[in-house]
């Protein structure tokens, strides 16, 4: 099934709820192809990517970025996803080769793969801000939709409902993937919230609606009827922004001793991006340039520190 991935932002006409829905089928399929995920791991990583897309689209502005980290006690281990306000995400997991028996409902056992004990943390970083905001909550189910919902309620004090769904085909490819997020706005009455809760309880799975051909707009319409004002529609995609320059900076951050060891013993270095699998080779000459720069920077910093110490030690009448 060929689909177009995009996310819709909307608000109810009475201003009581903000609503988002996304079709992320190709995006999750791309993640599956990159990481060779098995069925249950595909669902876990896919839900994490979709949840981050929804959170980032609602909670970020401009060039701010978000990192979601899920650490459970299940066989997939950790899951890391980076996202931004422009509809792009990338992620990886500890063990992509997890395929568990179906759960009691006959669905992919995401909670079994992620684990029911652990944490979900969200870090937001604005350009130039050296003190990012991080919120963390304990996992409540491991199904991830519930866990993102709990995070929003506890860490950001936004009553919300998050639905995440990935349908994996028999050949392990992703047939459909998507989700929705509803946020309660100030002024919403208890009656309106109760009505929404009942609607969501009776709502089919997002994967079922997508397999029936529903669009993100259709999904939102099934929740709110015609009481919606569409605010924005944007494409979403799996995209990695890694580069050789970034890995060069990472190599510069290791100790001088370890960098010298790479030069003398290995005579080269190969780095691999965990988000996309792309490899970057550094020759002995390139490593030597990094080493020389690191040594020169260290000497310059020492000289500045020594000059400062001399200034601090002068008698008061010489200052």
Short mmCIF file of C-alpha atoms in Angstrom, two decimals:
data_model
loop_
_atom_site.label_atom_id
_atom_site.label_comp_id
_atom_site.label_asym_id
_atom_site.label_seq_id
_atom_site.Cartn_x
_atom_site.Cartn_y
_atom_site.Cartn_z
CA UNK A 1 0.00 0.00 0.00
CA UNK A 2 1.52 3.32 -1.09
CA UNK A 3 0.64 6.14 1.28
CA UNK A 4 1.65 9.71 1.86
CA UNK A 5 2.99 10.44 5.32
CA UNK A 6 1.75 13.66 6.87
CA UNK A 7 0.58 15.15 10.15
CA UNK A 8 -2.49 17.30 10.75
CA UNK A 9 -2.82 19.91 13.50
CA UNK A 10 -6.29 21.08 14.51
CA UNK A 11 -8.34 22.66 17.27
CA UNK A 12 -12.01 22.23 18.09
CA UNK A 13 -14.16 25.17 17.09
CA UNK A 14 -15.13 25.76 20.72
CA UNK A 15 -11.45 25.95 21.70
CA UNK A 16 -11.67 23.13 24.25
CA UNK A 17 -9.33 20.60 22.64
CA UNK A 18 -6.21 20.58 20.48
CA UNK A 19 -5.95 17.53 18.21
CA UNK A 20 -3.19 16.00 16.10
CA UNK A 21 -3.20 12.93 13.85
CA UNK A 22 -0.50 11.43 11.65
CA UNK A 23 0.01 8.76 9.02
CA UNK A 24 3.65 7.65 9.40
CA UNK A 25 3.63 4.39 7.43
CA UNK A 26 6.57 5.09 5.11
CA UNK A 27 8.51 6.66 7.95
CA UNK A 28 8.24 3.55 10.15
CA UNK A 29 8.96 1.29 7.16
CA UNK A 30 12.16 3.28 6.59
CA UNK A 31 13.18 2.71 10.21
CA UNK A 32 12.44 -1.01 9.79
CA UNK A 33 14.64 -1.17 6.68
CA UNK A 34 17.55 0.69 8.31
CA UNK A 35 17.58 -1.27 11.55
CA UNK A 36 16.34 -4.66 10.30
CA UNK A 37 13.70 -4.70 13.05
CA UNK A 38 11.67 -7.84 13.68
CA UNK A 39 7.90 -7.54 14.08
CA UNK A 40 7.49 -6.73 17.80
CA UNK A 41 10.58 -4.51 17.81
CA UNK A 42 9.19 -2.71 14.71
CA UNK A 43 6.01 -1.89 16.60
CA UNK A 44 7.95 -0.65 19.65
CA UNK A 45 10.31 1.56 17.63
CA UNK A 46 7.47 2.70 15.35
CA UNK A 47 5.27 3.77 18.26
CA UNK A 48 8.22 5.63 19.79
CA UNK A 49 8.88 7.48 16.52
CA UNK A 50 5.19 8.41 16.15
CA UNK A 51 4.89 9.51 19.78
CA UNK A 52 7.94 11.74 19.41
CA UNK A 53 6.54 13.21 16.18
CA UNK A 54 3.33 14.16 17.97
CA UNK A 55 5.08 15.60 21.01
CA UNK A 56 7.57 17.57 18.92
CA UNK A 57 4.88 19.00 16.64
CA UNK A 58 2.98 20.28 19.68
CA UNK A 59 5.78 21.24 22.04
CA UNK A 60 8.61 22.65 19.91
CA UNK A 61 9.10 25.83 17.95
CA UNK A 62 11.65 26.94 15.36
CA UNK A 63 14.85 24.90 15.35
CA UNK A 64 14.41 23.38 18.81
CA UNK A 65 14.99 19.63 19.07
CA UNK A 66 13.63 16.86 21.27
CA UNK A 67 15.18 13.61 22.47
CA UNK A 68 12.93 10.85 23.81
CA UNK A 69 14.58 7.99 25.68
CA UNK A 70 12.72 4.88 26.79
CA UNK A 71 14.51 2.45 29.08
CA UNK A 72 12.44 -0.60 29.97
CA UNK A 73 13.21 -4.02 31.38
CA UNK A 74 12.05 -5.84 28.23
CA UNK A 75 14.21 -7.54 25.57
CA UNK A 76 14.44 -4.51 23.23
CA UNK A 77 16.37 -2.66 25.93
CA UNK A 78 16.55 1.08 25.32
CA UNK A 79 14.90 3.17 22.58
CA UNK A 80 16.22 6.60 21.56
CA UNK A 81 14.37 8.98 19.22
CA UNK A 82 15.30 12.52 18.12
CA UNK A 83 12.66 14.81 16.64
CA UNK A 84 12.04 18.43 15.70
CA UNK A 85 9.21 20.82 14.90
CA UNK A 86 9.64 20.32 11.14
CA UNK A 87 8.25 16.78 11.03
CA UNK A 88 11.47 14.76 10.94
CA UNK A 89 12.49 12.03 13.37
CA UNK A 90 15.22 9.40 13.67
CA UNK A 91 15.76 6.63 16.19
CA UNK A 92 17.42 3.39 17.20
CA UNK A 93 17.03 0.68 19.83
CA UNK A 94 19.17 -1.69 21.86
CA UNK A 95 17.93 -4.94 20.32
CA UNK A 96 15.99 -4.72 17.03
CA UNK A 97 15.64 -8.50 16.72
CA UNK A 98 12.65 -9.11 18.99
CA UNK A 99 9.61 -11.10 17.87
CA UNK A 100 7.29 -12.19 20.69
CA UNK A 101 4.06 -14.23 20.63
CA UNK A 102 0.86 -12.17 20.37
CA UNK A 103 -0.56 -10.79 23.61
CA UNK A 104 -3.92 -11.75 25.15
CA UNK A 105 -5.73 -9.47 22.68
CA UNK A 106 -4.07 -11.13 19.70
CA UNK A 107 -1.94 -8.03 19.03
CA UNK A 108 1.81 -7.44 18.90
CA UNK A 109 3.12 -7.60 22.47
CA UNK A 110 4.81 -4.20 22.64
CA UNK A 111 4.61 -4.10 26.44
CA UNK A 112 6.38 -7.44 26.55
CA UNK A 113 9.13 -6.13 24.28
CA UNK A 114 9.59 -2.77 26.04
CA UNK A 115 8.92 -3.98 29.58
CA UNK A 116 6.51 -2.63 32.16
CA UNK A 117 9.21 -1.27 34.46
CA UNK A 118 11.51 1.55 33.47
CA UNK A 119 11.43 5.20 32.50
CA UNK A 120 10.44 7.55 29.67
CA UNK A 121 12.34 10.83 29.52
CA UNK A 122 11.94 13.81 27.20
CA UNK A 123 14.66 16.42 26.70
CA UNK A 124 14.02 19.68 24.84
CA UNK A 125 16.89 21.81 23.58
CA UNK A 126 16.57 25.26 22.00
CA UNK A 127 19.40 26.62 19.81
CA UNK A 128 22.00 28.36 21.98
CA UNK A 129 20.44 27.12 25.22
CA UNK A 130 23.01 25.27 27.31
CA UNK A 131 20.47 24.18 29.94
CA UNK A 132 17.94 21.88 28.26
CA UNK A 133 14.66 20.96 29.93
CA UNK A 134 14.28 17.27 30.80
CA UNK A 135 11.18 15.57 32.20
CA UNK A 136 11.08 11.92 33.24
CA UNK A 137 8.34 9.53 34.34
CA UNK A 138 8.12 5.85 35.16
CA UNK A 139 6.59 3.56 32.54
CA UNK A 140 2.97 2.76 33.36
CA UNK A 141 2.26 0.00 30.84
CA UNK A 142 5.05 -0.34 28.29
CA UNK A 143 2.47 -0.02 25.50
CA UNK A 144 3.92 3.48 24.93
CA UNK A 145 0.67 5.29 24.08
CA UNK A 146 -0.26 5.16 27.77
CA UNK A 147 3.28 6.12 28.70
CA UNK A 148 3.36 9.22 26.49
CA UNK A 149 -0.07 10.16 27.89
CA UNK A 150 1.24 9.79 31.45
CA UNK A 151 4.33 11.86 30.64
CA UNK A 152 2.22 14.76 29.34
CA UNK A 153 -0.03 14.68 32.41
CA UNK A 154 2.74 14.36 34.99
CA UNK A 155 5.69 16.24 33.55
CA UNK A 156 3.98 18.95 31.50
CA UNK A 157 0.64 19.08 33.34
CA UNK A 158 -1.32 18.72 30.09
CA UNK A 159 -4.24 16.26 30.31
CA UNK A 160 -3.97 14.32 27.05
CA UNK A 161 -4.79 11.14 25.20
CA UNK A 162 -2.21 9.53 22.91
CA UNK A 163 -2.98 6.66 20.54
CA UNK A 164 -0.11 4.92 18.71
CA UNK A 165 -0.43 2.00 16.30
CA UNK A 166 1.77 -0.03 13.95
CA UNK A 167 0.53 -2.94 11.85
CA UNK A 168 3.31 -5.28 10.73
CA UNK A 169 2.68 -7.53 7.71
CA UNK A 170 3.60 -11.23 7.56
CA UNK A 171 6.84 -10.41 5.72
CA UNK A 172 7.81 -7.99 8.54
CA UNK A 173 7.18 -4.91 6.38
CA UNK A 174 5.05 -2.10 7.79
CA UNK A 175 1.54 -2.13 6.33
CA UNK A 176 0.34 0.97 8.21
CA UNK A 177 1.53 3.12 11.11
CA UNK A 178 0.11 6.25 12.68
CA UNK A 179 -1.30 7.90 15.75
CA UNK A 180 -3.21 10.76 17.33
CA UNK A 181 -2.82 13.08 20.30
CA UNK A 182 -5.62 15.03 21.96
CA UNK A 183 -4.81 17.76 24.49
CA UNK A 184 -7.35 19.27 26.87
CA UNK A 185 -7.28 23.07 26.85
CA UNK A 186 -8.30 25.41 29.68
CA UNK A 187 -12.07 25.89 29.69
CA UNK A 188 -12.98 22.33 28.74
CA UNK A 189 -15.87 21.20 30.94
CA UNK A 190 -16.03 17.88 32.79
CA UNK A 191 -18.95 16.98 30.54
CA UNK A 192 -16.93 17.61 27.38
CA UNK A 193 -14.00 15.59 28.75
CA UNK A 194 -16.29 12.68 29.70
CA UNK A 195 -17.80 12.71 26.21
CA UNK A 196 -14.31 12.61 24.67
CA UNK A 197 -13.27 9.72 26.93
CA UNK A 198 -16.30 7.69 25.81
CA UNK A 199 -15.58 8.43 22.15
CA UNK A 200 -11.95 7.35 22.50
CA UNK A 201 -12.96 4.17 24.33
CA UNK A 202 -15.13 3.14 21.38
CA UNK A 203 -12.66 4.31 18.72
CA UNK A 204 -11.07 1.60 16.52
CA UNK A 205 -7.30 1.21 16.59
CA UNK A 206 -5.46 3.75 14.45
CA UNK A 207 -4.02 0.88 12.40
CA UNK A 208 -7.53 -0.41 11.66
CA UNK A 209 -8.67 3.02 10.48
CA UNK A 210 -5.58 3.47 8.30
CA UNK A 211 -6.01 0.00 6.79
CA UNK A 212 -9.60 1.01 5.93
CA UNK A 213 -8.19 3.96 4.01
CA UNK A 214 -8.85 6.70 6.56
CA UNK A 215 -6.69 9.82 6.43
CA UNK A 216 -5.45 11.75 9.49
CA UNK A 217 -8.36 14.15 8.91
CA UNK A 218 -10.80 11.21 8.87
CA UNK A 219 -9.41 9.95 12.18
CA UNK A 220 -9.91 13.35 13.81
CA UNK A 221 -13.40 13.60 12.34
CA UNK A 222 -14.32 10.27 13.94
CA UNK A 223 -13.34 11.76 17.30
CA UNK A 224 -14.82 15.26 17.01
CA UNK A 225 -17.20 15.17 14.04
CA UNK A 226 -17.33 18.47 12.16
CA UNK A 227 -16.36 20.48 15.26
CA UNK A 228 -12.81 20.95 13.99
CA UNK A 229 -10.70 23.71 12.52
CA UNK A 230 -7.64 22.43 10.62
CA UNK A 231 -4.64 24.60 11.51
CA UNK A 232 -1.82 22.98 9.57
CA UNK A 233 -0.78 19.96 7.53
CA UNK A 234 2.87 19.01 7.17
CA UNK A 235 4.84 16.10 5.69
CA UNK A 236 6.72 13.85 8.09
CA UNK A 237 9.72 11.64 7.36
CA UNK A 238 12.54 9.60 8.82
CA UNK A 239 15.65 11.67 8.23
CA UNK A 240 19.17 11.55 9.64
CA UNK A 241 21.36 14.66 9.60
CA UNK A 242 24.64 12.93 10.43
CA UNK A 243 27.87 14.05 8.73
CA UNK A 244 31.58 13.31 8.76
CA UNK A 245 32.16 16.67 10.45
CA UNK A 246 29.94 15.66 13.37
CA UNK A 247 31.85 12.43 13.84
CA UNK A 248 35.11 14.39 13.65
CA UNK A 249 33.89 16.49 16.59
CA UNK A 250 33.05 13.27 18.43
CA UNK A 251 36.57 11.92 17.83
CA UNK A 252 38.00 15.21 19.11
CA UNK A 253 36.11 14.67 22.36
CA UNK A 254 37.95 11.44 23.24
CA UNK A 255 41.15 11.63 25.29
CA UNK A 256 44.44 12.56 23.65
CA UNK A 257 45.82 9.19 24.76
CA UNK A 258 43.01 7.24 23.06
CA UNK A 259 43.24 9.32 19.89
CA UNK A 260 47.01 8.70 19.74
CA UNK A 261 46.36 4.97 20.20
CA UNK A 262 44.01 4.96 17.18
CA UNK A 263 46.76 6.55 15.09
CA UNK A 264 49.64 4.35 16.24
CA UNK A 265 47.84 1.00 16.45
CA UNK A 266 44.83 1.09 14.11
CA UNK A 267 46.11 3.72 11.63
CA UNK A 268 42.49 4.64 10.81
CA UNK A 269 39.01 4.83 12.36
CA UNK A 270 35.58 3.80 11.16
CA UNK A 271 32.54 5.42 12.73
CA UNK A 272 28.96 4.25 12.24
CA UNK A 273 25.84 6.36 12.74
CA UNK A 274 23.41 4.55 15.06
CA UNK A 275 20.43 6.37 13.55
CA UNK A 276 20.97 5.51 9.88
CA UNK A 277 23.85 3.03 9.69
CA UNK A 278 26.02 5.26 7.49
CA UNK A 279 29.77 4.72 7.88
CA UNK A 280 32.48 7.39 7.90
CA UNK A 281 36.15 6.48 7.43
CA UNK A 282 39.00 8.53 8.91
CA UNK A 283 42.49 7.94 7.52
CA UNK A 284 45.67 8.07 9.62
CA UNK A 285 46.40 11.52 8.18
CA UNK A 286 42.94 12.82 9.13
CA UNK A 287 43.30 11.43 12.64
CA UNK A 288 46.73 13.08 12.95
CA UNK A 289 45.20 16.44 12.02
CA UNK A 290 42.54 15.98 14.72
CA UNK A 291 45.24 15.01 17.23
CA UNK A 292 47.43 18.00 16.37
CA UNK A 293 44.48 20.35 16.73
CA UNK A 294 43.55 18.81 20.09
CA UNK A 295 47.11 19.20 21.39
CA UNK A 296 47.35 22.80 20.12
CA UNK A 297 44.00 23.72 21.72
CA UNK A 298 45.10 22.20 25.03
CA UNK A 299 48.36 24.17 24.98
CA UNK A 300 46.52 27.39 24.17
CA UNK A 301 44.07 26.81 27.03
CA UNK A 302 46.97 26.14 29.42
CA UNK A 303 48.73 29.33 28.34
CA UNK A 304 45.57 31.39 28.95
CA UNK A 305 45.12 29.75 32.38
CA UNK A 306 48.78 30.43 33.31
CA UNK A 307 48.45 34.10 32.32
CA UNK A 308 45.33 34.41 34.44
CA UNK A 309 47.11 32.84 37.43
CA UNK A 310 50.02 35.29 37.07
CA UNK A 311 47.59 38.20 37.01
CA UNK A 312 45.79 36.97 40.12
CA UNK A 313 49.07 36.57 42.02
CA UNK A 314 50.39 40.18 41.45
CA UNK A 315 50.55 42.37 44.58
CA UNK A 316 47.66 44.78 44.93
CA UNK A 317 49.83 47.83 44.20
CA UNK A 318 50.96 46.31 40.85
CA UNK A 319 47.44 45.68 39.62
#
